[in-house]
Amino acid sequence: MKCEKVPLKGWRELPEGGTITEPGSSVLFDASAWRTSKPIIDQNKCTKCGLCWIFCPEGAIKVNPDGRYEVEFMYCKGCGICDKACAVRAIRMEEEEK
Amino acid sequence: MKKIGLSGNYAVAHAVKMADVDVVAAYPITPQTTIVEKLSEFVANGELDADYINVESEHSAMSACIGASMTGARVFTATSSQGLAFMHEVLFIAAALRTPMVMANVNRALSAPLNIWNDHADAMAERDSGWIQLWVSSAQEAYDTTLMAFKMTEETRLPVMVNLDGYILSHTYEPVELIEEETVRKYIPSKPLVNRLSPKTSFSVGVVGPPEYYFEMKYQAIDAIERSRSTISKITTEFNRSFERSYDDIGTYGMDDAEYALLTMGSMTGSARVVAEEWRRKGIKAGVISIRTFRPFPVEIFRQKVSGLKGLGVMDRSSTPGGPSNPLFCDVATCLYGLKERPVLQGFVSGLGGRDISLENFRTMFKATMDAADTKSPKPCMYVGLRE
């Protein structure tokens, strides 16, 4: 999964009529501005059960090669479902930009 | 070229048949019905090889047209009044998705009270939809303009609305000179449209445009209609040359030396001319200007046509309740604002809901325009023909 912010194109460069010509464009979609709070995973409490990964509606939880669960903030909308799903309360929601 | 007696609606239907459309999706509504009725007859008897889609509403008609246009098909629909209003949200989609199509809108008043007669409220309510809006003043012009509209829509990839006045044009029979079908086919040959859906191509259309993209996408359609001015003029000039016609973005009578003029749209133009001729016989330099291309508004040409005028009477056949003035007047005032020399403008609203605009009404309007210009003090919008 590539996850990088791409520079936004000007109106002349965009395909006519809002057409999307390549598949998989949602990967490029930056939803981070939608958040009002962000999940913080306490790696000491986390049991790596994968509940947050299962419940996240955006697929914003990724598993690192070392087995740790982390949030991909470009896709996280801050809905807090991971926080509610976590069985050991290893996730807390922290308000964005107080 | 042969001349036959046709109603405005049948003239449109013949043009659509000759343009060899691939898809017609329409829902009947008075006074448009006889256009699509005739087309369904052409399809049924094999004169036109097209898919005729019977839909359950105008909303679906416009949606079906967008889908068909996306595949590269040549598409036509027709409607009036409440039908056009019911298409409202889909009209904006057709324009912004850049789907070529031609629609005849047979102008009719909007309810309430329910009224099937002519005024321009239906089209005016859609003037911000991004469609090219053309207005005609005879059955011949309806036929010719519909043919040109197919060329315009395919070159600009913007939908084109051809407006003709309900009953006055739609149901009145006039001698119409039809171009040979073969010649029309050469004039608008079937051509594959770019960037269209097919089993061989894959792309997504009608997608979400979040704040990061919407503005740019919308601006593309704004830019397209701005640029369409030159395309429309080019196509009109070519058509004139090929078929010995004399259309312009703005029609004029007596404007070479006119001092006072009336500005009209659609079928009113004929009566306005009769009265202008009458005033010319009295030695008054009267003229008539009629807007054929309302969107995009031909700003520069309009400014040229009115230069030197003392007074201009602007006739709206619709209203903007509570607005500073009415749709056509607002456009005209905006065009002239900032010019050092401009005519005195006098606004009129007349002929709502099919109320006949009599020659006497036109005389009243010419007189009021002259008075406004001579005293340099125009009156607030005058509602001509309204009973007190």
Coordinates of C-alpha atoms in Angstrom, one line a residue:
Chain A
M1 CA 0.0 0.0 0.0
K2 CA 1.5 3.2 -1.1
C3 CA 0.7 6.0 1.3
E4 CA 2.0 9.3 0.2
K5 CA 0.5 12.7 -0.3
V6 CA 0.5 13.6 -4.0
P7 CA 0.7 17.2 -5.1
L8 CA -2.8 18.3 -6.2
K9 CA -3.1 19.1 -9.9
G10 CA -4.5 22.3 -11.4
W11 CA -7.7 22.4 -13.4
R12 CA -6.0 22.2 -16.7
E13 CA -4.2 18.9 -15.8
L14 CA -7.2 17.1 -14.3
P15 CA -9.1 14.8 -16.6
E16 CA -12.3 16.4 -18.1
G17 CA -15.6 16.0 -16.2
G18 CA -14.1 14.6 -13.0
T19 CA -13.2 11.3 -14.7
I20 CA -10.9 9.0 -12.8
T21 CA -8.7 7.2 -15.3
E22 CA -6.6 5.0 -13.0
P23 CA -7.9 2.4 -10.5
G24 CA -7.1 2.6 -6.8
S25 CA -7.4 6.4 -6.5
S26 CA -8.7 6.1 -2.9
V27 CA -5.2 5.2 -1.8
L28 CA -4.2 8.7 -2.7
F29 CA -7.1 10.3 -0.8
D30 CA -6.0 12.2 2.3
A31 CA -8.7 12.1 4.9
S32 CA -6.6 13.4 7.8
A33 CA -8.3 16.8 7.8
W34 CA -11.6 15.1 8.8
R35 CA -10.2 14.2 12.3
T36 CA -11.0 16.1 15.4
S37 CA -9.3 13.5 17.6
K38 CA -6.7 10.9 16.9
P39 CA -6.1 7.4 18.4
I40 CA -2.9 6.8 20.3
I41 CA -1.9 3.1 20.8
D42 CA -0.1 2.3 24.0
Q43 CA 2.3 -0.4 22.8
N44 CA 2.9 -1.6 26.4
K45 CA -0.8 -2.4 26.9
C46 CA -1.4 -3.8 23.4
T47 CA -1.8 -7.6 23.2
K48 CA -1.7 -7.6 19.4
C49 CA -5.1 -9.3 19.2
G50 CA -5.9 -7.4 16.0
L51 CA -9.4 -6.2 17.0
C52 CA -8.6 -2.6 16.0
W53 CA -7.3 -3.8 12.6
I54 CA -10.6 -5.8 12.1
F55 CA -12.9 -3.0 13.1
C56 CA -11.3 0.0 11.5
P57 CA -13.7 1.0 8.7
E58 CA -10.9 2.8 6.8
G59 CA -8.2 0.2 6.9
A60 CA -6.1 2.8 8.7
I61 CA -4.5 0.3 11.1
K62 CA -1.4 -1.3 9.8
V63 CA 0.8 -4.0 11.2
N64 CA 4.5 -3.3 11.2
P65 CA 7.0 -6.0 10.2
D66 CA 7.9 -6.3 13.9
G67 CA 4.2 -7.1 14.7
R68 CA 3.3 -3.7 16.2
Y69 CA -0.1 -2.1 15.4
E70 CA 0.1 1.5 14.2
V71 CA -2.3 4.0 12.8
E72 CA -1.9 5.3 9.2
F73 CA -2.9 8.9 9.9
M74 CA -3.5 9.9 6.3
Y75 CA -6.5 7.6 6.3
C76 CA -7.7 7.9 9.9
K77 CA -10.8 10.0 10.2
G78 CA -10.7 9.9 14.0
C79 CA -14.0 8.0 14.4
G80 CA -12.8 6.3 17.5
I81 CA -14.1 2.8 16.7
C82 CA -10.7 1.3 17.4
D83 CA -10.8 2.8 20.8
K84 CA -14.2 1.3 21.5
A85 CA -13.1 -2.1 20.0
C86 CA -9.9 -2.5 22.0
A87 CA -10.4 -5.2 24.6
V88 CA -7.6 -4.0 26.9
R89 CA -8.2 -0.2 26.5
A90 CA -4.8 0.2 24.9
I91 CA -6.1 3.0 22.6
R92 CA -7.0 6.5 23.8
M93 CA -8.4 9.3 21.6
E94 CA -6.4 12.5 21.9
E95 CA -8.0 15.8 20.7
E96 CA -6.3 17.3 17.6
E97 CA -4.9 20.8 18.0
K98 CA -6.4 22.0 21.2
Chain B
M1 CA -34.0 21.8 -50.7
K2 CA -37.7 21.2 -50.2
K3 CA -40.1 23.3 -48.3
I4 CA -42.9 21.7 -46.3
G5 CA -45.4 22.8 -43.8
L6 CA -44.2 21.9 -40.3
S7 CA -45.0 22.9 -36.7
G8 CA -42.0 24.1 -34.7
N9 CA -42.1 20.8 -32.8
Y10 CA -42.1 18.7 -36.0
A11 CA -39.3 20.8 -37.4
V12 CA -37.2 19.9 -34.4
A13 CA -38.2 16.2 -34.8
H14 CA -37.1 16.2 -38.4
A15 CA -33.8 17.8 -37.5
V16 CA -33.2 15.1 -34.8
K17 CA -34.0 12.4 -37.3
M18 CA -31.7 13.8 -39.9
A19 CA -28.9 14.1 -37.2
D20 CA -29.2 10.3 -37.0
V21 CA -29.4 10.2 -33.2
D22 CA -28.6 6.9 -31.4
V23 CA -30.7 7.4 -28.3
V24 CA -33.9 9.3 -27.4
A25 CA -35.0 9.2 -23.8
A26 CA -38.0 11.3 -23.0
Y27 CA -41.2 11.7 -21.1
P28 CA -44.2 13.4 -22.6
I29 CA -45.2 16.8 -21.4
T30 CA -47.3 19.5 -23.0
P31 CA -46.4 21.4 -25.2
Q32 CA -43.3 19.4 -26.0
T33 CA -45.0 16.0 -26.5
T34 CA -45.4 16.1 -30.3
I35 CA -41.6 16.3 -30.7
V36 CA -41.0 12.9 -29.0
E37 CA -44.2 11.5 -30.4
K38 CA -43.0 12.2 -33.9
L39 CA -39.6 10.7 -33.0
S40 CA -41.1 7.5 -31.6
E41 CA -43.1 7.3 -34.9
F42 CA -39.8 7.6 -36.9
V43 CA -38.2 4.9 -34.8
A44 CA -41.3 2.6 -35.0
N45 CA -41.5 2.9 -38.8
G46 CA -37.8 2.4 -39.3
E47 CA -37.0 5.8 -40.6
L48 CA -34.7 6.4 -37.6
D49 CA -32.4 3.7 -36.3
A50 CA -32.3 4.7 -32.6
D51 CA -33.0 3.3 -29.2
Y52 CA -36.1 5.0 -27.9
I53 CA -36.2 4.8 -24.1
N54 CA -39.5 5.2 -22.4
V55 CA -38.7 6.5 -19.0
E56 CA -40.9 7.1 -16.0
S57 CA -40.0 10.7 -15.4
E58 CA -37.9 13.6 -16.7
H59 CA -35.4 13.0 -14.0
S60 CA -34.8 9.6 -15.4
A61 CA -34.9 10.9 -19.0
M62 CA -32.0 13.2 -18.3
S63 CA -30.2 10.5 -16.3
A64 CA -30.6 8.0 -19.2
C65 CA -29.3 10.6 -21.6
I66 CA -26.1 11.1 -19.5
G67 CA -25.5 7.4 -19.4
A68 CA -26.0 7.0 -23.2
S69 CA -23.9 10.0 -23.9
M70 CA -21.1 8.5 -21.8
T71 CA -20.9 5.6 -24.2
G72 CA -20.4 8.0 -27.1
A73 CA -24.0 7.9 -28.4
R74 CA -25.6 10.9 -30.1
V75 CA -28.4 11.7 -27.7
F76 CA -31.6 13.8 -27.7
T77 CA -34.4 14.6 -25.3
A78 CA -37.1 17.2 -25.1
T79 CA -39.1 18.7 -22.3
S80 CA -41.1 21.7 -21.0
S81 CA -41.7 23.6 -17.8
Q82 CA -42.3 21.2 -14.8
G83 CA -40.4 18.5 -16.7
L84 CA -37.4 20.7 -17.0
A85 CA -37.7 21.7 -13.4
F86 CA -37.9 18.0 -12.5
M87 CA -34.6 17.5 -14.4
H88 CA -33.0 20.3 -12.4
E89 CA -30.4 18.5 -10.4
V90 CA -29.4 16.2 -13.3
L91 CA -28.9 19.2 -15.7
F92 CA -26.0 20.4 -13.6
I93 CA -24.5 16.9 -13.7
A94 CA -24.8 16.6 -17.5
A95 CA -22.9 19.9 -17.9
A96 CA -20.2 19.2 -15.4
L97 CA -19.6 15.6 -16.6
R98 CA -19.3 17.1 -20.1
T99 CA -21.8 14.8 -21.7
P100 CA -22.8 16.0 -25.2
M101 CA -26.5 16.0 -25.8
V102 CA -29.2 18.1 -27.3
M103 CA -32.5 19.0 -25.6
A104 CA -35.4 20.9 -27.0
N105 CA -37.1 22.8 -24.3
V106 CA -40.5 24.0 -25.4
N107 CA -40.9 27.0 -23.1
R108 CA -43.8 27.0 -20.8
A109 CA -44.7 28.7 -17.6
L110 CA -44.1 27.1 -14.2
S111 CA -46.9 26.3 -11.8
A112 CA -48.7 27.6 -9.8
P113 CA -51.3 28.1 -11.0
L114 CA -51.0 25.2 -13.4
N115 CA -50.5 26.7 -16.9
I116 CA -49.4 25.0 -20.1
W117 CA -48.8 28.2 -22.0
N118 CA -45.7 30.1 -22.9
D119 CA -43.3 32.1 -20.9
H120 CA -39.6 31.7 -20.2
A121 CA -39.5 30.9 -16.5
D122 CA -38.6 27.2 -17.1
A123 CA -35.4 27.9 -18.9
M124 CA -34.4 30.9 -16.8
A125 CA -34.6 28.8 -13.7
E126 CA -31.8 26.6 -15.3
R127 CA -29.6 29.3 -16.6
D128 CA -26.9 28.6 -14.1
S129 CA -26.8 24.8 -14.9
G130 CA -23.8 25.1 -17.3
W131 CA -25.8 24.3 -20.4
I132 CA -25.5 26.2 -23.6
Q133 CA -28.9 27.9 -24.1
L134 CA -30.1 28.8 -27.6
W135 CA -33.3 30.6 -28.4
V136 CA -35.2 30.5 -31.7
S137 CA -37.9 32.7 -33.2
S138 CA -39.4 30.5 -36.0
A139 CA -39.9 26.9 -37.0
Q140 CA -37.2 27.2 -39.6
E141 CA -34.8 28.5 -37.0
A142 CA -35.8 25.7 -34.7
Y143 CA -34.9 23.2 -37.4
D144 CA -31.6 24.8 -38.3
T145 CA -30.6 25.5 -34.7
T146 CA -31.3 21.9 -33.7
L147 CA -28.9 20.7 -36.4
M148 CA -26.2 23.2 -35.4
A149 CA -26.8 22.2 -31.7
F150 CA -25.5 18.7 -32.4
K151 CA -22.3 20.1 -33.9
M152 CA -21.9 22.5 -31.0
T153 CA -22.5 19.9 -28.3
E154 CA -20.0 17.5 -29.8
E155 CA -17.3 20.1 -30.3
T156 CA -17.7 21.7 -26.9
R157 CA -18.7 18.6 -25.0
L158 CA -21.3 20.7 -23.2
P159 CA -25.0 19.9 -23.4
V160 CA -27.1 22.3 -25.5
M161 CA -30.7 23.4 -24.8
V162 CA -32.7 24.7 -27.8
N163 CA -35.5 26.8 -26.5
L164 CA -38.7 27.4 -28.6
D165 CA -41.8 29.1 -27.3
G166 CA -44.7 26.9 -26.4
Y167 CA -47.6 26.9 -28.9
I168 CA -46.4 30.2 -30.6
L169 CA -43.7 28.2 -32.2
S170 CA -44.2 24.6 -31.1
H171 CA -47.7 24.2 -32.6
T172 CA -47.8 26.8 -35.3
Y173 CA -47.3 25.5 -38.8
E174 CA -44.8 27.4 -41.1
P175 CA -43.1 26.5 -44.4
V176 CA -39.8 25.0 -43.4
E177 CA -37.0 24.4 -45.8
L178 CA -35.5 21.0 -45.0
I179 CA -32.0 20.2 -46.0
E180 CA -31.4 16.8 -47.8
E181 CA -30.8 14.1 -45.3
E182 CA -27.6 13.1 -47.1
T183 CA -26.3 16.6 -46.8
V184 CA -27.1 16.7 -43.1
R185 CA -25.2 13.4 -42.6
K186 CA -22.2 15.0 -44.2
Y187 CA -22.6 18.1 -42.1
I188 CA -22.7 16.2 -38.8
P189 CA -21.1 12.8 -39.5
S190 CA -21.3 10.2 -36.7
K191 CA -18.0 10.3 -34.9
P192 CA -16.6 8.5 -31.9
L193 CA -16.5 10.9 -29.0
V194 CA -13.4 11.0 -26.9
N195 CA -12.9 9.5 -23.4
R196 CA -16.1 7.5 -23.5
L197 CA -17.2 4.3 -21.7
S198 CA -16.9 1.0 -23.5
P199 CA -15.9 -2.5 -22.7
K200 CA -12.4 -1.7 -23.9
T201 CA -11.9 1.3 -21.6
S202 CA -12.1 1.5 -17.9
F203 CA -12.6 4.6 -15.9
S204 CA -14.9 6.0 -13.3
V205 CA -17.3 8.9 -13.9
G206 CA -19.8 10.6 -11.6
V207 CA -17.3 10.4 -8.7
V208 CA -17.0 12.3 -5.5
G209 CA -15.2 15.6 -5.8
P210 CA -14.1 16.6 -2.3
P211 CA -13.1 20.2 -1.5
E212 CA -9.6 19.5 -2.9
Y213 CA -11.0 18.7 -6.3
Y214 CA -14.6 20.2 -6.8
F215 CA -13.5 23.7 -7.5
E216 CA -11.1 22.7 -10.3
M217 CA -13.6 20.3 -11.8
K218 CA -16.3 23.0 -11.7
Y219 CA -14.0 25.5 -13.2
Q220 CA -13.3 23.2 -16.2
A221 CA -17.0 23.4 -17.1
I222 CA -17.0 27.2 -16.5
D223 CA -13.9 27.5 -18.8
A224 CA -15.6 25.2 -21.4
I225 CA -18.7 27.4 -21.7
E226 CA -16.5 30.6 -21.8
R227 CA -14.5 29.1 -24.7
S228 CA -17.7 27.8 -26.4
R229 CA -18.4 31.3 -27.6
S230 CA -16.0 31.1 -30.4
T231 CA -17.1 27.5 -31.3
I232 CA -20.7 28.6 -31.5
S233 CA -19.9 31.6 -33.7
K234 CA -17.7 29.4 -35.9
I235 CA -20.4 26.7 -36.3
T236 CA -23.1 29.3 -37.0
T237 CA -20.9 31.1 -39.7
E238 CA -20.2 27.7 -41.4
F239 CA -23.9 26.8 -41.3
N240 CA -24.8 30.1 -42.8
R241 CA -22.3 29.7 -45.6
S242 CA -23.3 26.1 -46.3
F243 CA -27.0 26.5 -46.3
E244 CA -27.5 30.1 -47.2
R245 CA -28.8 31.3 -43.8
S246 CA -28.0 34.4 -41.9
Y247 CA -28.0 33.6 -38.2
D248 CA -25.9 35.5 -35.6
D249 CA -25.4 35.1 -31.8
I250 CA -27.6 38.2 -31.6
G251 CA -30.3 38.8 -34.2
T252 CA -30.9 42.5 -35.1
Y253 CA -33.3 44.6 -37.1
G254 CA -32.5 48.2 -37.9
M255 CA -29.5 48.3 -35.6
D256 CA -27.2 50.1 -38.1
D257 CA -28.6 53.5 -37.1
A258 CA -31.2 52.8 -34.4
E259 CA -31.5 55.2 -31.5
Y260 CA -34.1 53.2 -29.6
A261 CA -34.4 49.5 -29.5
L262 CA -36.2 46.6 -27.8
L263 CA -34.3 43.6 -26.6
T264 CA -36.3 40.3 -27.0
M265 CA -35.8 36.6 -26.9
G266 CA -37.7 33.9 -28.9
S267 CA -40.9 34.4 -30.7
M268 CA -41.5 37.9 -29.4
T269 CA -38.9 39.1 -31.9
G270 CA -41.4 39.1 -34.8
S271 CA -44.0 41.3 -33.2
A272 CA -41.3 43.7 -32.0
R273 CA -40.0 44.0 -35.5
V274 CA -43.5 44.8 -36.9
V275 CA -43.8 47.7 -34.4
A276 CA -40.2 48.8 -35.1
E277 CA -41.0 49.0 -38.8
E278 CA -44.1 51.0 -37.9
W279 CA -42.1 53.5 -35.9
R280 CA -39.5 53.8 -38.6
R281 CA -42.3 54.8 -41.0
K282 CA -43.0 57.6 -38.5
G283 CA -39.3 58.7 -38.8
I284 CA -38.2 57.3 -35.5
K285 CA -35.0 55.2 -35.7
A286 CA -36.3 52.1 -34.0
G287 CA -34.5 48.7 -33.8
V288 CA -34.8 45.2 -32.4
I289 CA -32.2 43.0 -30.9
S290 CA -32.9 39.4 -30.1
I291 CA -30.6 37.2 -28.0
R292 CA -30.2 33.8 -29.8
T293 CA -27.4 32.6 -27.5
F294 CA -28.4 33.3 -23.9
R295 CA -25.7 31.1 -22.4
P296 CA -22.9 31.8 -23.0
F297 CA -24.1 35.4 -23.1
P298 CA -22.4 37.1 -26.1
V299 CA -21.1 40.0 -24.0
E300 CA -18.7 41.6 -26.5
I301 CA -21.1 41.3 -29.5
F302 CA -23.9 42.7 -27.4
R303 CA -21.9 45.7 -26.4
Q304 CA -21.1 46.4 -30.0
K305 CA -24.7 46.1 -31.1
V306 CA -26.0 48.5 -28.5
S307 CA -23.2 51.1 -28.9
G308 CA -24.7 54.4 -30.1
L309 CA -28.2 53.6 -28.8
K310 CA -30.0 56.2 -26.7
G311 CA -32.5 53.8 -25.1
L312 CA -32.9 50.1 -24.8
G313 CA -36.1 48.4 -23.6
V314 CA -35.4 45.0 -22.1
M315 CA -38.3 42.5 -22.3
D316 CA -38.3 39.7 -19.9
R317 CA -40.9 36.9 -20.3
S318 CA -40.1 35.7 -16.8
S319 CA -39.5 37.2 -13.5
T320 CA -37.0 37.1 -10.6
P321 CA -39.4 37.8 -7.7
G322 CA -37.6 40.0 -5.1
G323 CA -34.6 40.5 -7.3
P324 CA -33.0 43.8 -8.3
S325 CA -34.6 43.2 -11.8
N326 CA -35.4 40.3 -14.0
P327 CA -33.2 37.7 -15.6
L328 CA -32.5 39.3 -19.0
F329 CA -32.4 42.8 -17.6
C330 CA -29.8 41.8 -15.0
D331 CA -27.6 40.3 -17.6
V332 CA -27.9 43.3 -19.8
A333 CA -27.2 45.8 -17.0
T334 CA -24.1 43.7 -16.0
C335 CA -22.8 43.7 -19.6
L336 CA -23.1 47.5 -19.8
Y337 CA -22.0 48.4 -16.3
G338 CA -18.7 50.1 -16.5
L339 CA -19.0 51.3 -20.1
K340 CA -18.7 55.1 -20.3
E341 CA -21.4 55.4 -22.9
R342 CA -24.4 53.2 -22.6
P343 CA -28.1 53.4 -23.4
V344 CA -30.7 54.2 -20.8
L345 CA -32.3 50.9 -19.9
Q346 CA -36.0 50.4 -19.3
G347 CA -37.2 47.0 -18.0
F348 CA -40.4 45.3 -18.9
V349 CA -42.1 42.0 -17.9
S350 CA -44.8 40.8 -20.2
G351 CA -46.5 37.7 -21.5
L352 CA -46.4 35.6 -18.4
G353 CA -48.3 32.3 -18.5
G354 CA -49.1 32.7 -22.2
R355 CA -50.6 36.1 -22.0
D356 CA -50.6 37.4 -25.5
I357 CA -48.1 40.3 -26.0
S358 CA -50.1 42.4 -28.4
L359 CA -48.7 45.0 -30.9
E360 CA -50.3 47.6 -28.7
N361 CA -48.2 46.2 -25.8
F362 CA -45.1 46.6 -28.0
R363 CA -46.0 50.2 -28.9
T364 CA -46.3 50.9 -25.1
M365 CA -42.9 49.4 -24.6
F366 CA -41.3 51.3 -27.4
K367 CA -42.9 54.5 -26.2
A368 CA -41.7 53.9 -22.6
T369 CA -38.2 53.2 -23.8
M370 CA -38.1 56.5 -25.8
D371 CA -39.5 58.4 -22.8
A372 CA -36.9 56.8 -20.5
A373 CA -34.1 57.7 -22.9
D374 CA -35.2 61.2 -23.6
T375 CA -35.8 62.1 -20.0
K376 CA -32.9 60.0 -18.9
S377 CA -35.1 58.7 -16.0
P378 CA -36.3 55.1 -16.6
K379 CA -39.2 53.8 -14.5
P380 CA -39.0 50.8 -12.3
C381 CA -39.8 47.5 -14.2
M382 CA -43.1 47.9 -16.0
Y383 CA -45.5 44.9 -16.1
V384 CA -47.0 45.3 -19.5
G385 CA -50.4 43.7 -20.1
L386 CA -51.1 43.2 -16.4
R387 CA -54.7 44.1 -15.3
E388 CA -54.8 46.5 -12.4

